[in-house]
Amino acid sequence: MKTQSTSQPSREAYAISLFDILTKILSNPLLMSKMYNGPGIEVENKSEFWHGELWQQSPLFGEHSITINSVEYFTGDFVHISASNQLNCMRIISIVLHNNGLKLKLQRFLAFDELPAQFKTTDRYFNSNNKRWLLEEDKFIIVEPEVIICKTSVWLQDQNKPNYYSYTVSEILYKYQNKWKIRDVCYRIRHPSEYCPFPKNPYNLPTWKIFIDLYYDDFGTFQNVYHSLSGVYIQIGNMPFSLRKLLKNHFVIGFVPFGGNFKEFIYPFLEELKELEKSKVFNIQGKNILVIAGLGVVTADLPQGNDLVGVMRHNAKRGCRSCKIENNDSLKSFNDLSKELRYHHLMDKEFDLILNSDSSTVQKNLCSKFGLKNQKPVLDYLIRDRFLQTPQDIYHAIAGKILKLMDCTFNMFNSSGNNEFIKNWKLFEMPIKWHKLPNSITHRQSFMMSDRLRLAMVLPHILRRYLHISHLKNNSLIELQENLSVNINKIIDKLIQCWVIVAKCAKVCFSLSFSNDSYNILNNLLNQEIIILTKTFPQDFTYLPNLHINGHLQYHAKTFATLVNSAVGVKEMVHKTFKNTVPHTNGKMIEKDLIKRYNTLQALRNIIDGTSDSRYNNHLGNGYFQDNIFRSLLSSWYATSTTMPNNKEIVVDETVEPPDNCIYEIRLQTKWKLHQILQNNFETNMSIDGDIYYSLKTAYKEYFNFTEYLHNNKIVYFNYYL
C-alpha cells in the first residue's frame, strides 16, 4: 500500500498591504520632506523620474490640466495656436514646470503645403483642407500657456471615429538617418491621456500622486542547491535618487512561496493599486489627503520582464519584449524599427486573435507568429503601456555583454598570453575601495555582475600595457583577420578598441543625469558597440539578446530620464540581504520568517524617523535615538537614518588626522596568527589599564563624543604597507 501524499493543494502566502506601506511613508517626516509631488520638470540635465517623459505626460503622475482664460485644458487636447498669421493645429503633450513657471509642451501637425516635396502626391492632396500629418520630432515645442487660442478636434484614424472633428490624421511624418519618411498612424506610442482617465478631486483635498516602481525577480535561497524564491518589492518614484538607492527604501510586498503562482500572489496588490488609480482618501496625522497612485515602471531581468508583458522568453524566435525582430538580430537593432516595435494597442489586437482562436494548433501558430504567450499578463489589470513601462535592464544586459566579451578575449590567449595577463593584472593599481577581484581567466564565470563592470573599466588599460600578437593563438589570429579585414598588426588595436567602446557605453549607460545631447551620444555609442562586436566576434554577438536591446535603450532613457532609474543594480542587493538571512531562519516557512524580520526592521526605522502612528510612542523613540550606544548600533544599519526626528542633524566627524603628515594611506595585509602575536609580546585582548584601551577611549571621546564602554576588547593584528 502506497503512503498517501501529505502535500496540501494550497498554502498561505504572506504579503504586506500597499495601503499600509503608503500610510507609513506619508506619515514619515524624514521622507515626506524630501519627496516630490507636482508637474514634470523640464531641465537641461535630467536625473529624476519627474524629468522623464512618462511622468510629464501621464495624468497619474504629472499635471493633467491648466486653466487659460477661464477655459480648462487637459493634456492630450488638440488646440489652435497662432503663428505667421495663421492657425496651427497642435496637441498638448504635457504641462511642465520650466524656468519656474508652468509651460505647455506641444506636438505639431503639418498641413499639406508643409510636407516635404516627395510626399506631395495626388492622393494626399485630395481633401487636403482637413487633412493633417503628425510630426514626430526629437524635441517638443515649449510655449507659454497664453499662446493657446482655442480647442479643436482631431480624428486620429487608429482610434474610433468621433461624431465631430475638424481634422483627420492617417500618417506620421518622421526622420530616420536624416531622411524624411512616412508611416501609418497606427504605428505610434499612444499618449497616456488616450487610455488613462483624468483623476477627480470632488472635495478639493490636498493631493499626492505616487509613482510606483515594481520589482520582481527570483533569487537562489540556499547555498548549494538552486531553490528559487520570488521576491516582490516596490519603490516610490517620488523619492529622489539619493533616497531610492538606499536599501531601507526598498519596500517588500512579499515573497512568492516555493512552487507558488505569481499571478495568485500579486492579485491583492493589484486590487489595491487599481483602487489607488481611481484615488483614495488617506488620513495622515489627522488630516485627509487624496492619494492617486499608478504603476510607473516594472523593473525585471530578461525572463521575468518578458513574462510580465506576455512575450515569449528571450530565446524564442521573437523573444524581445520591445520589438518583433526575429532571433534578436543585433545588426537590425538600429534599423528603422517604427513598424517593428511592440505597441501596446497592436499587441492587444494580437492577444485577441490568440485568445479567440478556434483550436490549440491555430493558437500555437499565432503565438509563434507574434512571439506572444497564450494569455495576457497579469499586470494588464492596471493602467500601463507594456512597451514603455517594462524597460530592458541595463545592469544585467551590460554585465552579460562583458562576460561574453571576456570569454571571447581570454579564449584567444595562449599560455604566454595568460601568464602575461596575470602578471600585469596583479601589478595594476586597482582603486582602494574595490574588493579583490578573482582571477579573471580561471574564475570569470564566478564573477559577480559588479565585478564584470569593474573589469570593463580597467581591462583596456591592462591590455594596452602588454598585449602583443604573440600572445594570441594562431587560429584566433587568422579568424580575427578574416572578420576584421585588416593587417595582422592592427588586430591588437581592434581588440582593445572593443573593450574601450564597451567601457564607454557602460559609463554613459550608468550616467546619473542626461541632457538632450547625451541621449544622442548614448545612441551613437550603442550603435558603435553593435557594429564592432558583431564584426569582431560575429558568431558570439550577432544574436545575443543582451546586445540586441541596444536599439531600445534611448527610448527607455527618455521615458524615465536616465537608464539608472529603471535598472536593478541596487535592487539586486536587496536579494542579497534576504539571501544572507536564510541560514538564520528555521528553513521551513522561509518567506514568513523573512517578512517578520523585515517588519521588525521597518518598525524600528519608523520609530527612529519619528513616523506618526498611534501605536508608537515617538517620545520614547527620541530617547532611544539620543542614546549613543543605540545610535551607533543603528547609524550604519540600512534600516534607519542618522537624522533626528526633529530634523536636527547629528554631526559626526569621521575624519581622523594621521599621526604623521607623511602617512596618507594604510593598506592591511595578512592577518597575524596567535604565535606571531605572542612572539612579539603583544596583548591579544585589551586590558582596561593598558595603553591601547586608554588611547581608543580618548579617540572615541574626542572624535565621536562617545563616553560609553568599549564592548569588544579583542585585538587583531595585520601586516601593513603604506
XYZ file of C-alpha atoms in Angstrom:
722
model
C 0.000 0.000 0.000
C 1.414 3.365 -1.008
C 1.692 6.074 1.594
C -0.703 8.891 0.830
C 0.793 12.249 -0.031
C 0.657 14.885 2.685
C 1.123 17.754 0.228
C -1.501 20.462 0.521
C -3.241 21.780 -2.622
C -2.682 25.321 -1.374
C -0.720 27.167 1.266
C -0.683 30.556 2.901
C 1.281 33.419 1.426
C 2.322 36.458 3.415
C 2.174 39.919 1.917
C 2.248 43.496 3.162
C -0.584 45.803 2.180
C 0.264 48.588 -0.265
C -2.098 50.837 1.704
C -0.050 50.232 4.877
C 3.234 50.938 3.093
C 1.971 54.230 1.663
C 0.472 55.253 5.008
C 3.836 54.753 6.725
C 5.698 56.636 4.006
C 3.285 59.581 4.030
C 3.497 59.675 7.843
C 7.305 59.692 7.849
C 8.527 63.307 8.205
C 12.043 62.494 7.000
C 10.733 61.016 3.755
C 7.871 63.433 3.134
C 10.155 66.450 3.382
C 12.284 65.117 0.505
C 9.652 63.567 -1.785
C 8.451 65.377 -4.904
C 4.794 65.864 -5.774
C 3.991 68.047 -8.757
C 4.202 68.534 -12.505
C 7.009 67.122 -14.587
C 10.028 69.396 -14.688
C 11.847 70.348 -17.872
C 15.556 70.840 -17.109
C 18.788 70.667 -19.059
C 20.241 67.776 -17.038
C 17.617 65.142 -16.325
C 18.131 62.784 -13.406
C 14.841 62.048 -11.625
C 11.648 60.312 -12.694
C 9.810 63.642 -12.855
C 12.273 64.810 -15.517
C 11.246 61.942 -17.816
C 8.560 61.903 -20.481
C 6.265 59.403 -18.732
C 5.865 61.496 -15.568
C 5.362 64.659 -17.625
C 2.654 63.143 -19.849
C 0.710 60.761 -17.601
C -2.305 62.114 -15.648
C -1.425 59.634 -12.878
C 1.845 61.384 -12.031
C 2.194 64.852 -13.543
C -0.016 67.901 -14.003
C -3.014 66.983 -16.140
C -4.930 70.257 -16.514
C -4.451 74.013 -16.725
C -6.916 76.902 -16.921
C -6.287 79.512 -19.633
C -8.672 82.467 -19.986
C -11.304 80.662 -17.889
C -11.104 77.558 -20.107
C -9.725 74.289 -18.691
C -7.299 72.445 -20.966
C -6.097 68.881 -20.422
C -3.017 67.001 -21.559
C -3.826 65.293 -24.831
C -6.130 68.101 -26.010
C -5.847 69.371 -29.581
C -5.529 73.154 -29.790
C -5.017 76.047 -32.169
C -2.176 78.496 -31.799
C -1.403 81.487 -33.979
C 1.892 81.566 -35.885
C 2.793 83.520 -39.031
C -0.750 84.960 -39.136
C -2.392 81.561 -39.479
C -3.896 78.936 -37.213
C -1.717 75.928 -36.499
C -3.076 72.671 -35.125
C -1.093 71.209 -32.229
C -1.522 68.806 -29.328
C -0.791 69.437 -25.651
C 1.660 66.669 -24.786
C 2.345 67.745 -21.207
C 2.136 70.604 -18.727
C 5.608 71.109 -17.286
C 7.475 73.326 -14.890
C 10.074 75.211 -16.926
C 12.117 78.223 -15.760
C 9.990 78.448 -12.577
C 6.698 78.643 -14.460
C 4.107 76.294 -15.946
C 4.586 75.830 -19.693
C 2.990 73.673 -22.362
C 4.788 71.044 -24.408
C 3.217 70.848 -27.855
C 3.425 68.425 -30.763
C 2.926 69.795 -34.268
C 0.608 68.740 -37.064
C 1.569 69.699 -40.608
C -0.676 70.819 -43.439
C -0.224 69.509 -46.981
C 1.805 72.583 -48.035
C 4.315 71.917 -45.243
C 5.138 68.365 -46.321
C 8.483 67.586 -47.978
C 8.190 67.709 -51.764
C 8.481 63.934 -52.275
C 5.301 63.366 -50.243
C 3.095 65.909 -52.034
C 1.260 63.299 -54.090
C -2.143 63.500 -55.746
C -3.694 61.074 -53.265
C -2.574 63.164 -50.311
C -3.731 66.377 -51.972
C -7.276 65.052 -52.278
C -9.395 66.605 -49.468
C -6.196 68.078 -48.018
C -8.038 71.002 -46.392
C -8.978 68.921 -43.376
C -6.007 66.530 -43.517
C -3.054 66.866 -41.197
C 0.156 64.875 -40.722
C 1.511 64.149 -37.257
C 5.129 65.321 -36.985
C 7.373 63.120 -34.849
C 10.380 65.108 -33.602
C 13.129 64.560 -31.049
C 12.140 67.747 -29.231
C 8.694 69.115 -28.490
C 7.820 72.809 -28.635
C 7.626 74.536 -25.228
C 5.354 77.606 -25.134
C 3.639 79.927 -22.681
C 0.009 78.953 -21.947
C -1.208 82.311 -23.255
C -0.407 81.409 -26.880
C -3.311 78.952 -26.942
C -6.277 80.359 -28.859
C -8.885 77.631 -28.596
C -9.545 73.907 -28.633
C -10.076 71.919 -31.804
C -10.895 68.294 -32.616
C -8.785 65.759 -34.495
C -9.577 62.216 -35.584
C -6.503 60.014 -35.296
C -7.554 57.233 -37.607
C -6.163 54.431 -35.449
C -8.984 55.246 -32.996
C -12.764 55.193 -33.159
C -14.263 57.873 -35.350
C -15.694 60.774 -33.283
C -19.056 62.372 -34.041
C -17.406 65.647 -34.952
C -13.869 66.540 -35.958
C -12.090 69.388 -37.752
C -9.044 67.454 -38.940
C -8.153 63.884 -39.752
C -4.723 62.252 -39.360
C -3.782 58.992 -41.048
C 0.031 59.258 -41.329
C 3.087 60.208 -39.298
C 5.995 62.161 -40.750
C 9.374 61.361 -39.168
C 13.096 61.362 -39.834
C 15.361 58.343 -39.988
C 19.084 58.869 -40.645
C 18.339 62.468 -41.745
C 15.811 61.319 -44.360
C 12.093 62.095 -44.195
C 9.798 59.055 -44.080
C 6.086 58.421 -43.597
C 4.294 55.594 -41.790
C 0.724 54.762 -40.863
C -0.642 56.493 -37.759
C -1.281 53.126 -36.072
C 2.481 52.743 -35.557
C 2.766 55.176 -32.671
C 3.078 55.189 -28.911
C -0.270 56.443 -27.712
C -0.436 59.412 -25.373
C -1.346 58.396 -21.775
C -4.488 60.560 -21.923
C -5.886 58.116 -24.519
C -6.034 55.202 -22.051
C -5.727 56.825 -18.618
C -8.763 58.645 -17.121
C -8.157 62.028 -15.541
C -8.233 61.905 -11.723
C -11.001 63.794 -9.937
C -10.896 65.624 -6.618
C -14.533 66.472 -5.753
C -13.736 67.514 -2.167
C -10.749 69.686 -3.127
C -8.402 67.785 -0.796
C -4.602 68.075 -0.818
C -3.426 65.551 -3.424
C -0.435 63.240 -3.641
C 0.301 61.420 -6.889
C 2.502 58.383 -6.215
C 4.795 56.767 -8.802
C 5.134 53.023 -8.085
C 8.262 51.157 -9.226
C 7.552 47.410 -9.082
C 10.455 44.954 -8.959
C 10.038 41.203 -9.330
C 12.824 38.629 -9.512
C 13.925 35.209 -8.278
C 16.904 34.502 -6.067
C 18.591 31.282 -5.060
C 17.650 30.706 -1.452
C 20.197 28.064 -0.494
C 23.946 27.880 -0.896
C 24.472 24.694 -2.885
C 21.043 23.956 -4.392
C 19.205 26.485 -6.547
C 15.762 26.527 -4.993
C 14.422 29.907 -6.051
C 12.224 32.199 -4.017
C 10.493 35.059 -5.822
C 10.604 38.469 -4.192
C 8.234 41.349 -4.968
C 9.293 44.833 -3.929
C 8.283 48.397 -4.680
C 9.995 51.738 -4.612
C 8.433 55.184 -4.636
C 9.483 57.220 -7.663
C 8.624 60.459 -5.835
C 11.805 59.991 -3.807
C 14.983 61.449 -5.300
C 17.624 59.008 -6.481
C 19.711 59.698 -3.368
C 16.933 58.123 -1.281
C 15.885 55.411 -3.723
C 19.376 53.939 -3.822
C 19.207 53.178 -0.073
C 18.273 49.614 0.809
C 15.903 50.791 3.529
C 13.734 52.498 0.909
C 13.017 49.250 -0.946
C 9.649 48.174 0.416
C 8.755 44.494 0.436
C 5.341 43.373 -0.778
C 6.152 39.741 -0.057
C 7.713 36.502 -1.254
C 6.009 34.060 -3.598
C 6.102 30.705 -1.746
C 8.091 27.828 -3.218
C 6.033 26.408 -6.051
C 3.570 29.276 -5.748
C 1.896 31.163 -8.562
C 2.944 34.775 -9.077
C -0.433 35.668 -10.576
C -2.291 34.490 -7.476
C 0.213 36.108 -5.128
C 0.190 39.536 -6.782
C -3.595 39.796 -7.103
C -4.248 41.554 -3.716
C -1.540 44.114 -4.567
C -3.148 44.742 -7.964
C -6.568 45.180 -6.342
C -5.202 47.868 -4.026
C -3.289 49.636 -6.788
C -6.392 49.559 -9.004
C -8.284 51.353 -6.253
C -5.497 53.913 -5.939
C -5.624 54.612 -9.684
C -9.151 55.937 -9.096
C -7.953 57.885 -5.991
C -8.373 57.044 -2.309
C -8.611 59.253 0.782
C -5.936 58.613 3.441
C -5.927 60.041 6.937
C -2.376 61.187 7.652
C -1.648 62.788 11.018
C -5.325 63.638 11.469
C -5.713 65.242 8.032
C -7.399 63.787 4.968
C -5.391 63.740 1.749
C -6.268 62.316 -1.643
C -3.765 59.731 -2.865
C -3.560 58.768 -6.533
C -1.055 56.055 -7.408
C -0.175 54.205 -10.563
C 2.293 51.675 -11.873
C 5.139 53.784 -13.240
C 7.801 51.247 -14.148
C 8.313 47.494 -13.869
C 11.963 46.554 -13.411
C 12.918 42.972 -14.111
C 15.562 40.840 -15.793
C 15.031 39.351 -19.272
C 12.977 36.233 -18.330
C 10.723 37.837 -15.699
C 10.355 41.028 -17.742
C 9.125 39.054 -20.749
C 6.634 37.207 -18.543
C 5.217 40.488 -17.245
C 4.437 41.755 -20.754
C 3.201 38.430 -22.129
C 6.123 37.902 -24.519
C 7.850 34.550 -25.007
C 11.221 34.065 -23.355
C 14.216 35.772 -24.983
C 15.461 32.588 -26.680
C 12.274 32.365 -28.772
C 12.135 33.400 -32.431
C 10.605 36.758 -31.483
C 11.721 36.917 -27.871
C 12.397 40.637 -27.462
C 9.770 42.363 -25.336
C 10.368 45.699 -27.076
C 10.250 44.708 -30.760
C 9.403 41.849 -33.135
C 12.794 41.416 -34.807
C 13.492 37.720 -35.285
C 16.189 35.905 -33.283
C 17.344 39.067 -31.503
C 19.338 40.088 -34.586
C 21.649 42.811 -33.262
C 22.506 44.047 -36.754
C 18.878 45.150 -37.201
C 18.619 46.922 -33.841
C 19.327 50.340 -35.336
C 17.268 49.878 -38.480
C 14.007 51.781 -38.826
C 12.064 49.952 -36.100
C 8.987 52.176 -36.161
C 6.892 49.334 -37.635
C 8.525 46.587 -35.557
C 8.001 47.924 -32.038
C 5.546 46.200 -29.713
C 2.970 48.983 -29.475
C 0.510 48.309 -26.676
C -2.675 48.712 -28.739
C -1.357 46.488 -31.541
C -0.377 43.816 -29.009
C -3.955 43.931 -27.697
C -5.226 43.012 -31.160
C -2.696 40.187 -31.407
C -3.743 38.856 -27.985
C -7.392 38.969 -29.093
C -6.558 36.841 -32.132
C -4.709 34.334 -29.939
C -7.407 34.128 -27.264
C -10.230 33.815 -29.809
C -8.509 31.208 -31.988
C -10.543 28.147 -32.994
C -8.089 25.444 -31.957
C -4.948 24.880 -29.937
C -2.959 24.380 -33.148
C -4.066 27.735 -34.548
C -3.364 29.339 -31.195
C 0.137 27.855 -31.061
C 0.906 29.094 -34.581
C -0.323 32.593 -33.726
C 1.789 32.636 -30.550
C 4.848 31.721 -32.609
C 3.996 34.291 -35.285
C 3.624 37.178 -32.836
C 6.114 35.973 -30.199
C 3.410 36.188 -27.524
C 2.134 33.837 -24.828
C -1.341 32.337 -24.947
C -2.727 34.614 -22.247
C -2.456 38.267 -21.311
C -0.042 39.183 -18.491
C -1.469 39.739 -15.033
C -0.310 43.382 -14.916
C -2.733 44.241 -17.737
C -5.258 44.631 -14.923
C -3.632 48.037 -14.333
C -3.313 51.179 -16.435
C 0.015 50.972 -18.206
C 1.840 50.800 -21.535
C 3.671 47.464 -21.846
C 6.293 48.810 -24.253
C 7.155 51.978 -22.333
C 6.819 50.830 -18.740
C 8.651 47.497 -18.836
C 12.109 48.625 -19.959
C 15.147 46.462 -20.564
C 17.516 46.318 -17.586
C 20.988 47.695 -18.314
C 22.559 46.099 -15.244
C 22.022 42.514 -16.424
C 22.421 43.402 -20.101
C 25.796 45.137 -19.811
C 27.178 42.593 -17.338
C 26.137 39.817 -19.737
C 27.846 41.509 -22.689
C 31.039 41.949 -20.698
C 31.100 38.285 -19.644
C 30.661 37.216 -23.268
C 33.487 39.539 -24.345
C 35.676 38.165 -21.539
C 35.114 34.649 -22.865
C 35.925 35.717 -26.429
C 39.067 37.586 -25.363
C 40.599 35.132 -22.904
C 39.862 32.099 -25.068
C 42.176 33.594 -27.704
C 45.153 33.806 -25.345
C 47.884 31.171 -25.493
C 49.792 30.154 -22.357
C 52.186 33.080 -22.748
C 49.257 35.480 -23.060
C 47.626 34.056 -19.935
C 50.832 34.364 -17.900
C 51.472 37.929 -19.032
C 47.908 38.913 -18.305
C 48.077 37.542 -14.741
C 51.382 39.328 -14.200
C 50.026 42.689 -15.360
C 46.710 42.075 -13.616
C 48.451 41.760 -10.255
C 50.593 44.849 -10.853
C 47.719 47.064 -11.954
C 46.791 49.729 -9.403
C 43.176 48.996 -8.533
C 41.142 51.627 -6.645
C 41.490 51.204 -2.899
C 37.757 50.789 -2.256
C 37.409 47.840 -4.630
C 37.442 44.407 -3.080
C 39.983 41.988 -4.504
C 38.770 40.636 -7.842
C 39.209 36.915 -8.605
C 41.449 35.654 -11.380
C 39.541 36.719 -14.490
C 40.965 33.880 -16.615
C 40.247 30.905 -14.384
C 37.344 32.253 -12.291
C 35.500 34.615 -14.618
C 32.319 32.519 -14.529
C 32.070 33.196 -10.803
C 32.394 36.967 -11.261
C 29.548 38.941 -9.774
C 27.922 41.430 -12.134
C 29.563 44.330 -10.316
C 32.948 42.602 -10.783
C 32.397 42.443 -14.533
C 31.546 46.131 -14.702
C 34.717 46.981 -12.797
C 36.764 44.752 -15.057
C 35.453 46.599 -18.120
C 36.903 49.834 -16.724
C 40.437 48.570 -16.224
C 40.880 45.905 -18.899
C 41.586 48.322 -21.802
C 44.486 49.762 -19.784
C 45.851 46.332 -18.832
C 45.705 45.048 -22.410
C 47.341 48.219 -23.694
C 50.309 47.630 -21.375
C 51.356 44.233 -22.622
C 49.238 42.589 -25.316
C 51.074 41.513 -28.465
C 50.087 39.242 -31.362
C 52.491 36.633 -29.980
C 50.096 36.252 -27.014
C 47.241 35.048 -29.246
C 46.624 31.596 -30.680
C 47.319 31.204 -34.395
C 43.811 30.095 -35.307
C 42.372 33.072 -33.368
C 44.634 35.454 -35.284
C 43.509 34.033 -38.617
C 39.842 34.224 -37.619
C 40.135 37.821 -36.401
C 41.981 38.859 -39.534
C 39.192 37.414 -41.686
C 36.447 39.041 -39.618
C 38.050 42.484 -39.499
C 39.725 42.510 -42.943
C 42.774 44.310 -41.548
C 46.508 43.801 -41.455
C 47.611 41.375 -38.752
C 49.482 44.185 -36.971
C 46.191 46.056 -36.451
C 44.407 43.192 -34.714
C 45.559 44.111 -31.200
C 44.351 47.699 -31.653
C 40.957 46.457 -32.829
C 40.639 44.083 -29.884
C 41.470 46.830 -27.402
C 39.058 49.134 -29.221
C 36.266 46.635 -28.499
C 36.927 46.960 -24.790
C 37.241 50.743 -24.993
C 33.837 51.127 -26.654
C 32.199 48.668 -24.244
C 33.648 50.636 -21.309
C 32.455 53.945 -22.783
C 28.968 52.531 -23.339
C 28.816 51.272 -19.760
C 29.909 54.668 -18.449
C 27.247 56.546 -20.422
C 24.522 53.995 -19.638
C 25.159 54.345 -15.909
C 25.281 58.154 -16.024
C 23.235 59.712 -13.235
C 21.985 62.520 -15.483
C 21.279 63.027 -19.179
C 20.995 66.116 -21.351
C 19.317 66.159 -24.759
C 22.752 65.817 -26.347
C 23.577 62.911 -24.023
C 20.703 60.867 -25.447
C 22.207 61.194 -28.927
C 25.699 60.366 -27.618
C 24.248 57.279 -25.918
C 22.568 56.126 -29.115
C 25.707 56.639 -31.214
C 27.898 54.720 -28.763
C 25.441 51.837 -28.547
C 25.359 51.661 -32.333
C 29.186 51.649 -32.489
C 29.236 48.864 -29.907
C 26.954 46.669 -32.001
C 28.985 47.289 -35.154
C 32.397 46.499 -33.668
C 31.309 43.498 -31.555
C 29.336 41.811 -34.340
C 32.195 42.434 -36.762
C 34.942 41.184 -34.436
C 33.049 38.218 -32.952
C 30.051 37.624 -35.269
C 29.222 34.135 -34.017
C 29.066 35.254 -30.388
C 27.343 38.633 -30.597
C 25.089 38.779 -33.671
C 22.176 37.035 -31.947
C 22.973 37.925 -28.328
C 19.820 39.330 -26.616
C 21.951 41.491 -24.297
C 23.391 43.289 -27.321
C 20.172 43.409 -29.327
C 18.465 45.660 -26.766
C 20.944 48.479 -27.513
C 18.484 49.785 -30.087
C 15.811 50.311 -27.408
C 17.812 51.956 -24.633
C 17.386 55.518 -25.891
C 13.592 55.104 -25.664
C 13.911 53.909 -22.070
C 16.306 56.697 -21.102
C 13.952 59.405 -22.382
C 10.930 57.795 -20.738
C 12.489 57.696 -17.253
C 15.125 60.491 -17.609
C 18.048 58.058 -17.130
C 18.718 54.356 -17.552
C 19.803 54.017 -13.923
C 16.269 54.910 -12.812
C 14.961 51.699 -14.390
C 17.973 49.468 -13.596
C 18.032 46.751 -10.933
C 21.577 47.247 -9.641
C 20.673 48.304 -6.095
C 17.598 46.077 -6.088
C 19.871 43.051 -6.526
C 21.434 43.966 -3.177
C 18.008 43.607 -1.567
C 18.050 39.991 -2.722
C 21.458 39.535 -1.153
C 20.343 40.821 2.259
C 17.462 38.363 2.356
C 19.554 35.509 0.987
C 22.105 36.087 3.763
C 19.270 35.904 6.289
C 18.009 32.484 5.160
C 20.589 30.448 7.196
C 19.225 32.154 10.328
C 15.641 31.034 9.712
C 14.023 27.724 10.635
C 14.230 26.624 6.983
C 10.543 25.672 6.875
C 8.499 28.854 6.470
C 11.293 30.941 4.994
C 9.067 33.549 3.356
C 7.217 34.088 6.649
C 10.457 34.472 8.615
C 11.817 36.965 6.089
C 8.625 39.029 6.254
C 8.730 39.044 10.071
C 12.341 40.216 10.102
C 11.606 42.880 7.521
C 8.624 44.129 9.550
C 10.835 44.410 12.614
C 13.398 46.470 10.728
C 10.776 48.794 9.290
C 9.076 49.205 12.669
C 12.380 50.293 14.209
C 13.025 52.553 11.224
C 9.632 54.245 11.657
C 10.255 54.832 15.346
C 13.684 56.332 14.686
C 12.406 58.504 11.823
C 9.612 59.890 14.004
C 6.780 58.395 11.964
C 3.424 59.485 13.339
C 1.472 56.415 14.423
C -0.829 55.864 17.364
C 0.841 52.524 18.066
C 4.258 54.131 18.582
C 5.425 56.368 21.398
C 7.508 58.881 19.469
C 8.926 60.416 22.631
C 10.288 57.001 23.549
C 11.832 56.766 20.108
C 13.531 60.121 20.577
C 15.002 58.956 23.860
C 16.454 55.821 22.278
C 17.956 57.805 19.460
C 19.708 60.183 21.862
C 21.493 57.216 23.431
C 24.975 56.931 21.922
C 25.139 53.132 22.014
C 21.726 52.773 20.384
C 22.614 55.459 17.860
C 25.932 53.840 16.923
C 24.186 50.478 16.532
C 21.690 51.865 14.013
C 23.661 54.622 12.289
C 25.371 52.211 9.886
C 22.363 49.921 9.585
C 20.491 50.013 6.312
C 17.116 50.205 8.039
C 17.453 53.643 9.612
C 18.953 57.101 9.221
C 21.376 59.335 11.096
C 18.861 62.176 11.253
C 16.885 63.209 14.325
C 13.077 63.066 14.202
C 13.012 66.824 14.740
C 15.331 67.224 11.721
C 18.211 68.240 13.955
C 21.347 66.845 12.358
C 23.742 64.754 14.397
C 27.184 65.875 13.360
C 29.694 63.050 13.370
C 33.149 63.944 12.138
C 34.550 60.785 10.592
C 37.803 62.415 9.530
C 40.754 61.236 11.587
C 44.045 63.052 11.211
C 47.081 60.750 10.815
C 49.813 60.987 13.451
C 52.331 61.902 10.741
C 51.705 64.062 7.671
C 53.736 61.624 5.586
C 51.184 58.889 6.233
C 48.233 59.324 3.906
C 47.075 55.762 3.292
C 47.487 52.456 5.110
C 46.652 49.129 3.461
C 46.405 45.989 5.592
C 47.712 42.603 4.527
C 47.897 39.138 6.091
C 46.229 38.742 9.462
C 48.640 37.680 12.229
C 48.307 34.290 13.852
C 48.394 33.800 17.616
C 52.008 32.629 17.781
C 53.151 35.798 15.934
C 51.339 37.983 18.454
C 52.887 36.162 21.419
C 56.384 36.205 19.866
C 56.231 39.999 19.716
C 54.875 40.283 23.264
C 51.627 41.945 22.101
C 48.397 41.563 24.033
C 45.535 39.619 22.436
C 42.840 41.369 24.460
C 42.705 44.917 25.678
C 43.397 45.497 29.324
C 41.386 48.256 30.971
C 44.633 49.628 32.371
C 46.533 49.272 29.090
C 47.689 51.983 26.681
C 45.576 50.738 23.756
C 42.366 50.922 25.768
C 43.200 54.393 27.015
C 44.054 55.641 23.503
C 40.859 54.246 21.992
C 38.765 55.652 24.788
C 40.311 59.076 24.260
C 39.850 58.898 20.475
C 36.185 57.909 20.728
C 35.532 60.660 23.213
C 37.250 63.378 21.158
C 36.111 62.411 17.661
C 32.704 60.774 18.228
C 31.668 62.108 21.628
C 31.142 58.536 22.852
C 31.625 58.124 26.597
C 30.308 54.572 26.976
C 32.361 51.434 27.475
C 34.038 49.541 24.623
C 32.104 46.334 24.106
C 34.729 44.443 22.068
C 38.138 44.007 23.690
C 39.716 41.618 21.174
C 42.708 42.944 19.199
C 43.523 41.816 15.649
C 46.952 42.447 14.092
C 47.915 42.729 10.413
C 50.948 43.353 8.294
C 50.651 46.693 6.523
C 52.337 48.796 3.893
C 51.983 52.472 3.056
